Short mmCIF file of C-alpha atoms in Angstrom, two decimals:
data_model
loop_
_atom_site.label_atom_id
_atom_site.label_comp_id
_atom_site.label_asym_id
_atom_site.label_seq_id
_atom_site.Cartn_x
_atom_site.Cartn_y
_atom_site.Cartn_z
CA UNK H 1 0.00 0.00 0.00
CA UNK H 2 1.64 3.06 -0.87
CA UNK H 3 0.65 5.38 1.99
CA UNK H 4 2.74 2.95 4.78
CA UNK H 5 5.94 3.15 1.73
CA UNK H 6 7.09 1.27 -0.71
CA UNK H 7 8.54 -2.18 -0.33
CA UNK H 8 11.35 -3.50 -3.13
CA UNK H 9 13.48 -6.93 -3.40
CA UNK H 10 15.74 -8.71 -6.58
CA UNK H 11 17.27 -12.37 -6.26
CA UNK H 12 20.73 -12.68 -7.25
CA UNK H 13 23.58 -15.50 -7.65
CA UNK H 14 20.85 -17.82 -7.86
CA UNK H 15 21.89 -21.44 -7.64
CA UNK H 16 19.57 -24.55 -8.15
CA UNK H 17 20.15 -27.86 -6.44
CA UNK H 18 18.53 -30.91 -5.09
CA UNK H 19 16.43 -30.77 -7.93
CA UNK H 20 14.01 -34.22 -8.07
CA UNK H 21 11.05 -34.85 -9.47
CA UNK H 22 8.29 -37.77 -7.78
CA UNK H 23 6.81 -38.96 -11.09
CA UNK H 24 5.58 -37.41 -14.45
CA UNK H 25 3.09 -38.66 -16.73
CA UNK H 26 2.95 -38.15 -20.72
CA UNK H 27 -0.87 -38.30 -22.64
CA UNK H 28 -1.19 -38.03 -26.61
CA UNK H 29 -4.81 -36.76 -26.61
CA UNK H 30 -5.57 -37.37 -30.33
CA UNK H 31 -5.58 -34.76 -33.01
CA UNK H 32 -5.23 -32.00 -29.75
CA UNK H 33 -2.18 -31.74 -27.64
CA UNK H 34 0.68 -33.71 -25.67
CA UNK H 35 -0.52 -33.33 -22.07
CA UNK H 36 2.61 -33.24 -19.67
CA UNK H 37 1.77 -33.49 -15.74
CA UNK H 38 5.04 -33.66 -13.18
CA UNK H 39 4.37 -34.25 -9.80
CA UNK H 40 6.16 -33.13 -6.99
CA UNK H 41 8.87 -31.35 -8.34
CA UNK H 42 11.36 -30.62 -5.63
CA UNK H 43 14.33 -27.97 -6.06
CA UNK H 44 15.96 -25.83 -3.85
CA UNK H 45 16.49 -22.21 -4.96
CA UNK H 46 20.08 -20.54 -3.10
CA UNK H 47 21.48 -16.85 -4.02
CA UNK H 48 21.27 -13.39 -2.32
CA UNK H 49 18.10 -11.32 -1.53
CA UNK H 50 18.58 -7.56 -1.80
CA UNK H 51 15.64 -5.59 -0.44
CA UNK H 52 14.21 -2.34 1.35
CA UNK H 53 11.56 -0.29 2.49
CA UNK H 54 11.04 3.23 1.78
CA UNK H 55 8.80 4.65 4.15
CA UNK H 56 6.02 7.76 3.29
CA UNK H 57 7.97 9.63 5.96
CA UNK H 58 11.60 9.37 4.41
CA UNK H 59 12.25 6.09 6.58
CA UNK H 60 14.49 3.68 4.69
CA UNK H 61 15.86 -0.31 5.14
CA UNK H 62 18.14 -1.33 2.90
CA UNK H 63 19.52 -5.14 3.54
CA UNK H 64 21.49 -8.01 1.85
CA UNK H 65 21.21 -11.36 3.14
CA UNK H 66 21.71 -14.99 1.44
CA UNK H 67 18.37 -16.93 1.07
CA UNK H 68 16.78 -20.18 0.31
CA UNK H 69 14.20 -21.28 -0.93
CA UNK H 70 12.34 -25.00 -0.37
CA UNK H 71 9.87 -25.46 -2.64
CA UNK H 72 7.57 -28.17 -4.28
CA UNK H 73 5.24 -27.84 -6.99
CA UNK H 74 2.92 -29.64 -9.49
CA UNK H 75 2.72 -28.89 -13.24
CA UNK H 76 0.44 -29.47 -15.56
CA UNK H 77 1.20 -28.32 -19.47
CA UNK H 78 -1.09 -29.28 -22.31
CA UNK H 79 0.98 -28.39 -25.84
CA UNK H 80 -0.10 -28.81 -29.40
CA UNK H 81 2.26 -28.78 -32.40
CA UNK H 82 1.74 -26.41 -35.23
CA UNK H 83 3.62 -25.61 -38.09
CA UNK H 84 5.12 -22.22 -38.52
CA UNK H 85 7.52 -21.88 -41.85
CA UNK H 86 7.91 -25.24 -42.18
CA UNK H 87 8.80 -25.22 -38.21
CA UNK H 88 7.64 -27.11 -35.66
CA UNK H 89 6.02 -24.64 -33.13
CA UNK H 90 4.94 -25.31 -29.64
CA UNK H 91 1.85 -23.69 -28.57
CA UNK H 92 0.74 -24.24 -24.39
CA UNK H 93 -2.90 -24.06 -24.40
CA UNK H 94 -3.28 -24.54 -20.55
CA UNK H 95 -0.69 -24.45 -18.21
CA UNK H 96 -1.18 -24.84 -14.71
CA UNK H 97 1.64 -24.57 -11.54
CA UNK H 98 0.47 -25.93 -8.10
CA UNK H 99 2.84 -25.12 -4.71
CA UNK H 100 2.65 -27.90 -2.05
CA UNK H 101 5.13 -25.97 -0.64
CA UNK H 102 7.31 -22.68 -0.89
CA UNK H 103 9.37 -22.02 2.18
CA UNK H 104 12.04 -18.44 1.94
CA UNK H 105 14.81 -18.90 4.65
CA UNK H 106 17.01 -15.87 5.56
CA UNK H 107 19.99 -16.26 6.53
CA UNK H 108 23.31 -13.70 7.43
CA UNK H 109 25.06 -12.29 10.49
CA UNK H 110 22.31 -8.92 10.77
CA UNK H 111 18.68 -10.59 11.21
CA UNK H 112 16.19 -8.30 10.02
CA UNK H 113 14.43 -7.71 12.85
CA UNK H 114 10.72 -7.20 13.27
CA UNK H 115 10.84 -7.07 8.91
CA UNK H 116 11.71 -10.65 8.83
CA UNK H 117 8.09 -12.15 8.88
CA UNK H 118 6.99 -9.33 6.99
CA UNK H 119 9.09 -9.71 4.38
CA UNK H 120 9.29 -13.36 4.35
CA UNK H 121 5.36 -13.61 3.72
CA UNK H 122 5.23 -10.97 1.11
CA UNK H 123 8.11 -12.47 -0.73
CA UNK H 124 6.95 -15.49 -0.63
CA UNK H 125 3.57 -14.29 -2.09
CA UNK H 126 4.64 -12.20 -4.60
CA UNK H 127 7.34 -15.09 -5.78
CA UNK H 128 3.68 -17.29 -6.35
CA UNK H 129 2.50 -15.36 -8.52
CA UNK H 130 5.76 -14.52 -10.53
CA UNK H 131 6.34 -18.10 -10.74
CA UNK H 132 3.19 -18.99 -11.90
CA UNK H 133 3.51 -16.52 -15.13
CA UNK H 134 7.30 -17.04 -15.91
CA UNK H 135 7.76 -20.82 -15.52
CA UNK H 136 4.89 -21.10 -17.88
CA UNK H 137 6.03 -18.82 -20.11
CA UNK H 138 9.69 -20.30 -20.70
CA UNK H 139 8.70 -23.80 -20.55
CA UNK H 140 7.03 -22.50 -23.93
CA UNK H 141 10.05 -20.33 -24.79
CA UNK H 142 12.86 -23.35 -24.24
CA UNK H 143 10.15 -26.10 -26.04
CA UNK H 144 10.51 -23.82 -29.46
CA UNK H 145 14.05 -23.52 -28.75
CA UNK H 146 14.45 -27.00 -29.20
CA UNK H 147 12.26 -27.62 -32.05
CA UNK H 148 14.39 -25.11 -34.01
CA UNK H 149 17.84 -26.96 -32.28
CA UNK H 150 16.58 -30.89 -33.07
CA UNK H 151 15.48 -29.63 -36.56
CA UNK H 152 18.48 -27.66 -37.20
CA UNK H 153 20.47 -30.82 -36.16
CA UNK H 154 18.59 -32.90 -38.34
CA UNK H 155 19.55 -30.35 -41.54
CA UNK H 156 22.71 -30.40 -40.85
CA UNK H 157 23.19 -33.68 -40.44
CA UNK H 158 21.77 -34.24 -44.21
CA UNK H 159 23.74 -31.24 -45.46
CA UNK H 160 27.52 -31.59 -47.42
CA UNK H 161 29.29 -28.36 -49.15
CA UNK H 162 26.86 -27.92 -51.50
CA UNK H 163 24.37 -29.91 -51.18
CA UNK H 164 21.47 -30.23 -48.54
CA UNK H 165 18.03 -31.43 -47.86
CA UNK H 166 15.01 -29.36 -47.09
CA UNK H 167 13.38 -31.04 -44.48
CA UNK H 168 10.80 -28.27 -43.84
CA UNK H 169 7.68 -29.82 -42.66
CA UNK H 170 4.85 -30.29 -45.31
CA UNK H 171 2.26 -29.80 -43.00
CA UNK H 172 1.37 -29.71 -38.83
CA UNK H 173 2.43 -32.87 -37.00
CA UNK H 174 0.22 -35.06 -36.56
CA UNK H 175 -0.63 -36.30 -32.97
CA UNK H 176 -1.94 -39.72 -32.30
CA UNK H 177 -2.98 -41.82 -29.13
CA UNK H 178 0.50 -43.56 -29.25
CA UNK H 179 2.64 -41.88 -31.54
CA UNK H 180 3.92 -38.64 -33.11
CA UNK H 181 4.21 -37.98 -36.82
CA UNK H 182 5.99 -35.94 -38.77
CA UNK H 183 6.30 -35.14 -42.57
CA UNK H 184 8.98 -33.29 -44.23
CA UNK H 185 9.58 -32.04 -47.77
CA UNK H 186 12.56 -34.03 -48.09
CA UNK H 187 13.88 -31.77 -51.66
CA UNK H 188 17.30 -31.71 -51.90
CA UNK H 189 18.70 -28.22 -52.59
CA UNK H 190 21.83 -28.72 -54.60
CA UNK H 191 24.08 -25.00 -55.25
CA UNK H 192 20.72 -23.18 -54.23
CA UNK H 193 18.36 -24.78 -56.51
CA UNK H 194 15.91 -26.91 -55.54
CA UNK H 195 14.40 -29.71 -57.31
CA UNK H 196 10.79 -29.83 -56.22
CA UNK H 197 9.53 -33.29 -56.41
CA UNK H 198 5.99 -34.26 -56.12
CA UNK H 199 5.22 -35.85 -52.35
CA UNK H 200 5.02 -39.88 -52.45
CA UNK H 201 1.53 -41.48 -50.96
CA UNK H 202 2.88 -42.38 -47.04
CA UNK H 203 0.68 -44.42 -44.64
CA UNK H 204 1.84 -44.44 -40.92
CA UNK H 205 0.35 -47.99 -41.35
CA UNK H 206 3.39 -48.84 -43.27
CA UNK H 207 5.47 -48.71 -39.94
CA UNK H 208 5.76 -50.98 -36.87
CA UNK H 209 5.22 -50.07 -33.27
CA UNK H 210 7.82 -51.49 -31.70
CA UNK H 211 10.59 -49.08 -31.71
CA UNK H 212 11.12 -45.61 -30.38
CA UNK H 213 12.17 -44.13 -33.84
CA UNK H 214 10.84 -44.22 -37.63
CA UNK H 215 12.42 -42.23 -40.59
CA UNK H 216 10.97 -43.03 -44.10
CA UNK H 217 12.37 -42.14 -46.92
CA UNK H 218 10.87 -42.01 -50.04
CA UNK H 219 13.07 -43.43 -53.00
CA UNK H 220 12.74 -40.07 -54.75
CA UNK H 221 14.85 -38.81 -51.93
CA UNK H 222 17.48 -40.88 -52.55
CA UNK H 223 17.62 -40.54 -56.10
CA UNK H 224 18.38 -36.74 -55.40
CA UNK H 225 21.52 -36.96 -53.33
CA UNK H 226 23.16 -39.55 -56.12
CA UNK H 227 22.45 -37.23 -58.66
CA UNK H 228 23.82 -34.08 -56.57
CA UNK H 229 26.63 -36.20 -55.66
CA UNK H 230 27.42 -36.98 -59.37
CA UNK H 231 27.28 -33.26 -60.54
CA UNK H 232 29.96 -32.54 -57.61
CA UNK H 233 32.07 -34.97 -59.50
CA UNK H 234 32.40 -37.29 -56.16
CA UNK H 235 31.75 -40.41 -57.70
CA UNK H 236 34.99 -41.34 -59.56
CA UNK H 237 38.23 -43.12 -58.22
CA UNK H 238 41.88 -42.82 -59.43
CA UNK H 239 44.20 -45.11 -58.65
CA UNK H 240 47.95 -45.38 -59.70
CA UNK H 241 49.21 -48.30 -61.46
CA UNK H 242 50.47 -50.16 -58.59
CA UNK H 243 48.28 -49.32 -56.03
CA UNK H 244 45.38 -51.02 -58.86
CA UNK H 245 47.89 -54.06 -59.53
CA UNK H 246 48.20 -54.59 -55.55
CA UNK H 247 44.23 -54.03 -55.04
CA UNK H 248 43.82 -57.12 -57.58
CA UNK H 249 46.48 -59.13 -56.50
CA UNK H 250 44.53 -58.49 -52.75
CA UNK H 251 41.30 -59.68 -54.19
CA UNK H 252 43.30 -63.12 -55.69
CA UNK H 253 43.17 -62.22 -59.39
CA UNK H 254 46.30 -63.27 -61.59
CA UNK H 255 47.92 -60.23 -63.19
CA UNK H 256 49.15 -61.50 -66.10
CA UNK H 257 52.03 -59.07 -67.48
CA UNK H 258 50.92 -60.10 -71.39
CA UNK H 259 47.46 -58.77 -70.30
CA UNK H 260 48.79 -55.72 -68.61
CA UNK H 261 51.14 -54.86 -71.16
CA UNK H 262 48.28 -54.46 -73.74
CA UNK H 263 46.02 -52.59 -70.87
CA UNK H 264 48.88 -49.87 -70.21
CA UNK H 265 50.57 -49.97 -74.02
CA UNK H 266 54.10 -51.46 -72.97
CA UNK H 267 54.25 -49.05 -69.93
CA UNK H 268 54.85 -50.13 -66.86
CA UNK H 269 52.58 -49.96 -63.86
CA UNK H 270 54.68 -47.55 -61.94
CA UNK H 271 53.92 -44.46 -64.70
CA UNK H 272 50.31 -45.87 -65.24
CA UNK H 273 46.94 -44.78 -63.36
CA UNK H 274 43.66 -45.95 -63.41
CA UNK H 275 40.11 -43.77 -63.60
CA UNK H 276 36.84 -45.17 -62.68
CA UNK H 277 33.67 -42.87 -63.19
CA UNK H 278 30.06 -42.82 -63.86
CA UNK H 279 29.63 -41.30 -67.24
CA UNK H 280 25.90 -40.29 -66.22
CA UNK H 281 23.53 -39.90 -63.47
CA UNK H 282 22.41 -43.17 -61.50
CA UNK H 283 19.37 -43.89 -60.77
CA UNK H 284 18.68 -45.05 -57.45
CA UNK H 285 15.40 -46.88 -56.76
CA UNK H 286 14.16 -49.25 -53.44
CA UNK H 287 12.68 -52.55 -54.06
CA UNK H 288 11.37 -55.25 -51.75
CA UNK H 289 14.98 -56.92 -52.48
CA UNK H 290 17.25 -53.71 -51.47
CA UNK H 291 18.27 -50.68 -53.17
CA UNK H 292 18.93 -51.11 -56.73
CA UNK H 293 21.67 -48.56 -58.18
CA UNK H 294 21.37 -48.47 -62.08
CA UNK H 295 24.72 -46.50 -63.71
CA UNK H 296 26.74 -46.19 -66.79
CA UNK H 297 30.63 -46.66 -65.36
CA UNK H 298 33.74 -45.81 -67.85
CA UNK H 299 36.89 -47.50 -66.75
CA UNK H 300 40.33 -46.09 -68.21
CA UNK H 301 43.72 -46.91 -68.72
CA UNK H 302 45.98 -44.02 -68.73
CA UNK H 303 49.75 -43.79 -69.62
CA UNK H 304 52.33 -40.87 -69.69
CA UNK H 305 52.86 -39.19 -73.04
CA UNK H 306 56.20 -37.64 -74.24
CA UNK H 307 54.87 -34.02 -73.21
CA UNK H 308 53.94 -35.57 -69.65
CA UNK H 309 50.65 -35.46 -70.19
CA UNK H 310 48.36 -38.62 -69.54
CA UNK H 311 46.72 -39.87 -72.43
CA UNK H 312 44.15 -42.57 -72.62
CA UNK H 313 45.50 -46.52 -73.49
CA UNK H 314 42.84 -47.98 -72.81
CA UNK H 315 38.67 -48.15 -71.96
CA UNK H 316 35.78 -49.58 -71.66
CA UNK H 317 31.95 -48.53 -70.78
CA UNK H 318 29.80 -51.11 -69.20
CA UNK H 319 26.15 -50.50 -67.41
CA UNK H 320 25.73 -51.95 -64.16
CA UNK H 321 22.62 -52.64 -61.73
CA UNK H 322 23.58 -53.77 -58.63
CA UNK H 323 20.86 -54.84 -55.53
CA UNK H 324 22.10 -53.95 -52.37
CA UNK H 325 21.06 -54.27 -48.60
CA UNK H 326 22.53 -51.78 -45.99
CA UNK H 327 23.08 -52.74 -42.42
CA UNK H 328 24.56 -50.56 -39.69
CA UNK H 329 26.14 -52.46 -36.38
CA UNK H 330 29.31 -51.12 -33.98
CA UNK H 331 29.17 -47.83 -35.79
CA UNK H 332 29.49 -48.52 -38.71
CA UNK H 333 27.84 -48.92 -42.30
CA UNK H 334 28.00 -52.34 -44.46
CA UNK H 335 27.17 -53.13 -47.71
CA UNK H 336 25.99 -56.44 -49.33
CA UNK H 337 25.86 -56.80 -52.49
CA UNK H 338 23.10 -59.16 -53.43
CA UNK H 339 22.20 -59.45 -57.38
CA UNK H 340 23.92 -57.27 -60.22
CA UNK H 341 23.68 -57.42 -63.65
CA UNK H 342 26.66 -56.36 -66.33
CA UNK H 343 25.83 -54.69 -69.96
CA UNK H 344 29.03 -54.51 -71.83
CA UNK H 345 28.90 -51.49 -74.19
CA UNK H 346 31.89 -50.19 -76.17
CA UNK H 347 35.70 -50.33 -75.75
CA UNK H 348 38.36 -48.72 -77.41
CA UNK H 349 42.04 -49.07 -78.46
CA UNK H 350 41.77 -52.74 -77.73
CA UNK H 351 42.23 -55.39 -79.61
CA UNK H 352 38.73 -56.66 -79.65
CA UNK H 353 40.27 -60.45 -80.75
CA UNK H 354 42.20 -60.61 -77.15
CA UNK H 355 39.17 -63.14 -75.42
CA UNK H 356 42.27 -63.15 -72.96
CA UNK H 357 42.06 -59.61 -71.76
CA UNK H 358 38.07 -59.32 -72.25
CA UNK H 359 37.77 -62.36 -69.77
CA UNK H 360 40.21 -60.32 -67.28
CA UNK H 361 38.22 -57.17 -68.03
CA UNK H 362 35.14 -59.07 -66.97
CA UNK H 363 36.60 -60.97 -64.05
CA UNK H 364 38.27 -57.49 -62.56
CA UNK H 365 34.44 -56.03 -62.84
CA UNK H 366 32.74 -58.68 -61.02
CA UNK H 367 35.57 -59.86 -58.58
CA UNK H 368 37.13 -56.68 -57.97
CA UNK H 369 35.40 -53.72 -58.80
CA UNK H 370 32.37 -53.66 -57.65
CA UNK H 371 33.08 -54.94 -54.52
CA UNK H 372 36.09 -52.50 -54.06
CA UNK H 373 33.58 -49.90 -55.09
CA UNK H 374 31.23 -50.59 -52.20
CA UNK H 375 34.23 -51.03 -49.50
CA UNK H 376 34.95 -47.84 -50.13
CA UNK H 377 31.55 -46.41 -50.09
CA UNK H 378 30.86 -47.98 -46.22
CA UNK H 379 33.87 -46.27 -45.35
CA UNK H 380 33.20 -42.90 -46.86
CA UNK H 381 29.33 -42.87 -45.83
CA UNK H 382 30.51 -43.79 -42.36
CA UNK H 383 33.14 -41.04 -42.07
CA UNK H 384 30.42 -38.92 -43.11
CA UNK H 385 28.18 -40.14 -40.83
CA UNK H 386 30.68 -39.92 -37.89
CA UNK H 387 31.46 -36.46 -39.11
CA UNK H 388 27.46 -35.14 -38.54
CA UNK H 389 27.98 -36.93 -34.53
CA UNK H 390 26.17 -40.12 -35.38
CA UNK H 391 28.24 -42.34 -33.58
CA UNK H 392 28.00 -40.43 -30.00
CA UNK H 393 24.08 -41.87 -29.95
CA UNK H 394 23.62 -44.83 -28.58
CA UNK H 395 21.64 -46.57 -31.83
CA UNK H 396 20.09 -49.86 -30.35
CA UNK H 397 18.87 -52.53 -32.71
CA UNK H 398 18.81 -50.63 -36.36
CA UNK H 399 17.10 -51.93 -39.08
CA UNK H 400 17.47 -50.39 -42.64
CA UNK H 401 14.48 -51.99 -44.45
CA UNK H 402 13.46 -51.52 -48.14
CA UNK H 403 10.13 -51.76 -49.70
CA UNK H 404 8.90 -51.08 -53.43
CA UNK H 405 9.05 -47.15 -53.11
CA UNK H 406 10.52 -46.40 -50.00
CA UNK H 407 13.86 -47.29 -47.31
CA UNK H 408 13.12 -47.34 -43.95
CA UNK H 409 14.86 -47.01 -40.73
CA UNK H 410 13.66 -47.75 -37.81
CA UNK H 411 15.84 -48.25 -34.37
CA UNK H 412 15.58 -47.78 -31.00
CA UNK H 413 18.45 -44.91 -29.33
CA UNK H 414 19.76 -43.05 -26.27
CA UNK H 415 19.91 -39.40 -26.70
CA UNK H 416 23.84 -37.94 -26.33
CA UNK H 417 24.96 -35.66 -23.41
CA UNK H 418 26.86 -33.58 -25.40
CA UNK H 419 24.04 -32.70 -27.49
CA UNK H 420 22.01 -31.82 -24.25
CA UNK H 421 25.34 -29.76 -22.83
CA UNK H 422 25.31 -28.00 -26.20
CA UNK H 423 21.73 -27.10 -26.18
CA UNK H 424 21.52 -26.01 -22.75
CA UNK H 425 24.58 -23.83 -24.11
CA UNK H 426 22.64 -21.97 -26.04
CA UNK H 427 20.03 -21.39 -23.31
CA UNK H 428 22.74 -18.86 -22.03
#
C-alpha cells in the first residue's frame, strides 16, 4: 500500500540444487495436444536477496542477506504442435503450476528484525504469482528452442558443401494416441536450386510399433543426393598403377604381365593410373529386395605421353545394376551386395580379338570392382556419418528396411549428453 511506503526486493547468484522430481506422466490426446503433468517437483532455490523499504515519511531499510528457498510444486502443461515456416512450433494451451510448498529462509550475520516475517510472507507471495507466469512462459520459450535446435540438427546432419536437404515440414504434426508424426519435404537443394519433387503417398500404417524411432524415406529422396553427388564430381576413383595391380592381386586375381602390357601400351605400372567414373547420373530406386543402383561406369587406362601429359591406353563402358542391402552395427555402415547385372557397351584401343584380356576385363568387374567400389563407399558414408555426430548416440537394434518405393529405418536410441550440454549452451 503506498501510503505505509514502498517495499522493493531482486534475487541474485541464484543457484539450483537438489532438484528431483516424484513422477511425471505423458498423454497423446488425439488430433489435440501432448498433455505433460510432473508431480512433486522438488528444487531448492540458493542466491542473495537484496531488499528495502522506503517509508512515506523518508524512513528507509536497505539489507542483503543470502536466502533459500524450499519449494515443491505440481505442473500441468497441455501443448499442441503447429507448423510455422515449415517449423515445428509449440503452442501451451493450458498451463497450470500448483505449490505444495514454498518455504524463503534468511539467513546472514544482521537478522532483520521485526521485517523478517513481513518480508518473508510478502516475498513469498509475490514469488507465487511470478512463478506462476514465468515458468509457464519459458517452458514454452525453451520447447521452441528445441524444435528449431533438433530440426536444425537434423539439416545439418543431411547437409555436405553444397548440397542439402530441405526437411521443412509439409504440413502440422500429426498427434496420435501412441505416436507422433511428422512429414517433411525431403527436396534436396543442390548450389541453391531446388528440385521440387511431387510428395510420395505415405501411410503411418506402413510402420511398426515397436521401436522408439521411424524415418521413411521415399526413393525419390534418394535418387536426389546420387544425382547431386554426381554433378559434384564425387563419384569417380583414381588409382595409380600399382596401387590397382596390388588391389587385384589383394582380391586373388592373376595379373598377367601379357594382359597388362596391352592394358597400359608397354608401360609399366609404376607411370600408369587408373580412372573409374560414372559417365551419367544413377538412378537409385528401393525394391522389396534392397536398393537397386542403375549406372553407366567408364573405366580407363591411362599412360604418360612424351609431353607428360596422360593420355588414354585404354577403356571400356559397361552398365551396371547392382541390388544392395545396408546394415549398420558397432558404428558402422555395411554393404551387401546381393544381385547385379553387367551390360558390356563399347571399348576402345583394344584389340577386340584378345578373349584373354576381355575375360580379365570381366573378371576385374565382377571380382574386384564392384566390390572395391562398395568397400569404399561404407567407409566414406561412415566417415560422413561420424562427421554429422552419429556415432556419440547410442543406436540400439537398427534396421534399414526396403520396400517397393521407400527405405526405412527404424531403431531404438539413447539421446547424447553432449548434445544436451550444447543445447543447454545456447540457453545462455
Amino acid at each position: 500500500m503506498m501510503f505505509l511506503g514502498q517495499v522493493k526486493y531482486g534475487l541474485h547468484n541464484i543457484q539450483i540444487g537438489h532438484l528431483s522430481i516424484a513422477s511425471s506422466q505423458v498423454e497423446l490426446v488425439e488430433d489435440k495436444s501432448i498433455d505433460i503433468s510432473i508431480q512433486n517437483v522438488s528444487v531448492i532455490f540458493k542466491g542473495t536477496l537484496n531488499y528495502g523499504y522506503t517509508g512515506a515519511w523518508g524512513l528507509g531499510v536497505d539489507q542483503s542477506v543470502d536466502f533459500e528457498i524450499d519449494s515443491s510444486i505440481d505442473l500441468q502443461i497441455n501443448t499442441e504442435l503447429t507448423c510455422d515456416s515449415g517449423r515445428v512450433r509449440a503452442n501451451a494451451l493450458d498451463c497450470y503450476l500448483s505449490f505444495h510448498k514454498l518455504l524463503l529462509h534468511l539467513h546472514g550475520k544482521r537478522e532483520p528484525g521485526w521485517m523478517k516475517h513481513l518480508f518473508i510472507n510478502f516475498i513469498s507471495f509475490t514469488l507465487k504469482l511470478v512463478l506462476k507466469g514465468q515458468v509457464c512462459k519459458q517452458i514454452n520459450v525453451i520447447t521452441n528452442i528445441m524444435a528449431d535446435f533438433v530440426q536444425k540438427k537434423a539439416a545439418d546432419f543431411l547437409s555436405d558443401t553444397d548440397t542439402q536437404v530441405d526437411i521443412s515440414l509439409a504440413g502440422p504434426p500429426v498427434i496420435k494416441a501412441t505416436y507422433l508424426e511428422s512429414h517433411h519435404k525431403g527436396h534436396v537443394v543442390y548450389k541453391n536450386v531446388s528440385e521440387d519433387l511431387s510428395l510420395p503417398t505415405f501411410s503411418s500404417c506402413l510402420l511398426g510399433d515397436s521401436r522408439m524411432l521411424y524415418f521413411w524415406f521415399s526413393e525419390q529422396v534418394l535418387d536426389s543426393l546420387a544425382k547431386a553427388a554426381f554433378q559434384e564430381g564425387r563419384l569417380m576413383l583414381s588409382l595409380t598403377g600399382d596401387e590397382f595391380q596390388a588391389m587385384l592381386e589383394t582380391q586373388g586375381l592373376n595379373t598377367n604381365q601379357d594382359i597388362f602390357q596391352e592394358l597400359f601400351s608397354g608401360f609399366p605400372t609404376s607411370q600408369a593410373q587408373v580412372t573409374v567414373h560414372c559417365v551419367k547420373m544413377p538412378k537409385i530406386s528401393c525394391q522389396n529386395q534392397g536398393v537397386v543402383v542403375s549406372s553407366s561406369v567408364m573405366v580407363k587406362f591411362l599412360v604418360p605421353h612424351p609431353g607428360r601429359q596422360l593420355f588414354v591406353a585404354c577403356a571400356f563402358e559397361e552398365d551396371i545394376i547392382t541390388t544392395i542391402q545396408a546394415s549398420y552395427s558397432k558404428k558402422k555402415l555395411f554393404l551387401s551386395l546381393l544381385d547385379f547385372q553387367i551390360k558390356p557397351k563399347t571399348v576402345s584401343n583394344l584389340n577386340e580379338s584378345s578373349e584373354s584380356v576381355q575375360s580379365f576385363l570381366r573378371s576385374m568387374i565382377t571380382t574386384v570392382g564392384i566390390p572395391e567400389v562398395m568397400s569404399r563407399l561404407e567407409v566414406v558414408l561412415t566417415a560422413f556419418m561420424n562427421s554429422k555426430g552419429l556415432d556419440l548416440f547410442e543406436i540400439i537394434n537398427p534396421e534399414i528396411i526396403t520396400r517397393d518405393g521407400y527405405l526405412l529405418l527404424q531403431m531404438d536410441f539413447g539421446f547424447p549428453e553432449h548434445l544436451l550440454m550444447d543445447f543447454l549452451q545456447r540457453l545462455t
